[in-house]
Coordinates of C-alpha atoms in Angstrom, one line a residue:
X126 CA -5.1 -33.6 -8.7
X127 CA -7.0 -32.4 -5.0
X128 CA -6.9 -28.9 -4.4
X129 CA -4.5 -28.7 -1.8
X130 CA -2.0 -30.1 -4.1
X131 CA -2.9 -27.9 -6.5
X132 CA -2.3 -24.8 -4.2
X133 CA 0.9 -26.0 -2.8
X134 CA 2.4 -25.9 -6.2
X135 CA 1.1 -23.0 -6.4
X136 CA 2.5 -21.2 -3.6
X137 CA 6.0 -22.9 -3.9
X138 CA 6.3 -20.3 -7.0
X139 CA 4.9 -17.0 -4.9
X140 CA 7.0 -14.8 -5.3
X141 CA 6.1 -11.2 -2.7
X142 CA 7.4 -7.7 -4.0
X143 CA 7.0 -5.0 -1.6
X144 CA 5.7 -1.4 -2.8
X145 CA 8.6 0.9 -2.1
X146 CA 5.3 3.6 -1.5
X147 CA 4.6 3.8 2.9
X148 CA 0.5 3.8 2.2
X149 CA -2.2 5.9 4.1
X150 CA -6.1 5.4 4.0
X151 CA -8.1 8.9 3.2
X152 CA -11.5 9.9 3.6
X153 CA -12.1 12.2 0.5
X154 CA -14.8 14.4 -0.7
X155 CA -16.0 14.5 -4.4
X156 CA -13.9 17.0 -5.1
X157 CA -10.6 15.9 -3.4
X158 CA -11.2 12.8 -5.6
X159 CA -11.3 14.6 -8.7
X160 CA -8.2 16.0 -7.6
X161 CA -6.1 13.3 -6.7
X162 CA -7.8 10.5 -8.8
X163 CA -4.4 10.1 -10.2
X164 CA -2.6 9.1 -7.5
X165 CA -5.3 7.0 -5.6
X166 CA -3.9 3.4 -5.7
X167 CA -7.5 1.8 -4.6
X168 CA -11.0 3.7 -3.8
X169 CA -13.9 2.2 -1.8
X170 CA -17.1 4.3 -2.3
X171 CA -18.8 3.1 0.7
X172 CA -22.1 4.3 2.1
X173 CA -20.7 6.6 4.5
X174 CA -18.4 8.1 2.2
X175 CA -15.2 7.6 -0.4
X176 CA -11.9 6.2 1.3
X177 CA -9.0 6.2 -0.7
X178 CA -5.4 4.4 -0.4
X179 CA -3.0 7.1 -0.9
X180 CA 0.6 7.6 -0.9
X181 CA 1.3 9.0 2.5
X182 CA 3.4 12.0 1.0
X183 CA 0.3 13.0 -1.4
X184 CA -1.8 12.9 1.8
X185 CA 1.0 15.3 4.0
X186 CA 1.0 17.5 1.0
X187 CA -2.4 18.0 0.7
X188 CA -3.2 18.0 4.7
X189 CA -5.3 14.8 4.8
X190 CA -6.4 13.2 7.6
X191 CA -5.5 10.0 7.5
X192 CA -5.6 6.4 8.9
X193 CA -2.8 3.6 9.6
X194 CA 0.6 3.7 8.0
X195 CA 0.2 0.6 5.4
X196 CA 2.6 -1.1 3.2
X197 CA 1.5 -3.0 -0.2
X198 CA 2.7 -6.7 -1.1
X199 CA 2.0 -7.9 -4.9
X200 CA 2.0 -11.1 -4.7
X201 CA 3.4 -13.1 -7.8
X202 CA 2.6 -16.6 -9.0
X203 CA 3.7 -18.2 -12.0
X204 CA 0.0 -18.9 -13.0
X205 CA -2.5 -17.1 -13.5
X206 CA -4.9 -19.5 -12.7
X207 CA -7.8 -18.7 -10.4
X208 CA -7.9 -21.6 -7.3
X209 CA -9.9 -21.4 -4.3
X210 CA -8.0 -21.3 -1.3
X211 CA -5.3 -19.9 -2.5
X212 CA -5.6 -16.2 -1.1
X213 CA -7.2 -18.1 1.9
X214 CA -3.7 -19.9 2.7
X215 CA -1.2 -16.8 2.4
X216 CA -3.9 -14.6 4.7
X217 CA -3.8 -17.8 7.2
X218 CA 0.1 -17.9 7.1
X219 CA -0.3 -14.0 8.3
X220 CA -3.1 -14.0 10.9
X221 CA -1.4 -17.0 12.2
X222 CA 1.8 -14.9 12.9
X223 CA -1.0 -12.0 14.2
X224 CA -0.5 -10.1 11.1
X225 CA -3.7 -7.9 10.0
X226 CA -3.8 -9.0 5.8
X227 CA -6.2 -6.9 3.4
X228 CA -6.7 -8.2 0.5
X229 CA -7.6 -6.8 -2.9
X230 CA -7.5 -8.6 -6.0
X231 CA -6.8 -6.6 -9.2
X232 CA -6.8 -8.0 -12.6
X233 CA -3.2 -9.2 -12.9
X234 CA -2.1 -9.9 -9.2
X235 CA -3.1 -9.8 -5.6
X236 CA -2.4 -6.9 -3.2
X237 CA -1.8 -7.9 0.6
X238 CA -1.6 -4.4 2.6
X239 CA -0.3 -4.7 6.2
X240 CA 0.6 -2.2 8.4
X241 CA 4.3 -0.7 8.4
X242 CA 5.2 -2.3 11.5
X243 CA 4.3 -5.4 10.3
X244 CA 5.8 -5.1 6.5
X245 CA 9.2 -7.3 7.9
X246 CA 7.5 -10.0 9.3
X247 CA 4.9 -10.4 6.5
X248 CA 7.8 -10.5 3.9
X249 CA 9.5 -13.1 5.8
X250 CA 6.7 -15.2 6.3
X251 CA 5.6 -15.1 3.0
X252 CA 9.1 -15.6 1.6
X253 CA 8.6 -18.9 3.9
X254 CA 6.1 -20.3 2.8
X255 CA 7.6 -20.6 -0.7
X256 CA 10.9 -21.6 0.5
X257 CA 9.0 -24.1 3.4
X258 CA 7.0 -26.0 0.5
X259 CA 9.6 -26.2 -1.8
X260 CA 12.0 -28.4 0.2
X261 CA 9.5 -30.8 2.0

């Protein structure tokens, strides 16, 4: 079986659920992390600093500066099988549509973040792509 076939199959069983949380990326100090470690959904210790995906109420609550307004898409298949070109497809389908994807892969699924005023469009593309592959 070629790859492509294999991803096809693949994606005509993605299923997207989106996050009910509205996201917000945080620059934190040491301390704030400490703090909040709890609620941080993902942390990027980078160079410059630690950034943190937070719920955007945790951030208003605790007077964060913050940047973009970003929703989280778990994306479901029924494998868990790694193939290449999988994510590759699905971030395609989005940029294709002008839709910003970031991607992180966790241990059970992937998370596609997109900004809020995408979150609609993303949901129905991806929702398409499933529904596209499975009657052609």
């Amino acid at each position: 079986m070629n790859a492509q076939v294999k991803i096809d199959q693949l994606l005509q069983r993605l299923s997207p659920i989106l996050n009910r949380e509205h996201l917000v990326m945080c620059q934190l100090s040491e301390e704030q992390l400490r703090e909040l470690l709890g609620d941080c959904l993902c942390i990027f210790r980078e160079r410059e600093g630690l950034s943190a995906l937070l719920p955007r109420q945790i951030a208003a609550r605790e007077r964060l500066a913050t940047l973009g307004d970003f929703r989280q898409i778990t994306l479901h298949f029924s494998s868990c099988q790694q193939v290449p070109g999988l994510i590759a497809n699905v971030v395609r389908e989005l940029a294709d549509a002008g839709i910003q994807a970031n991607v992180e892969s966790a241990h059970y699924h992937e998370h596609i973040l997109v900004s809020e005023r995408d979150t609609a469009q993303a949901m129905q593309i991806l929702n398409g792509i499933s529904n596209r592959l499975q009657y052609s």
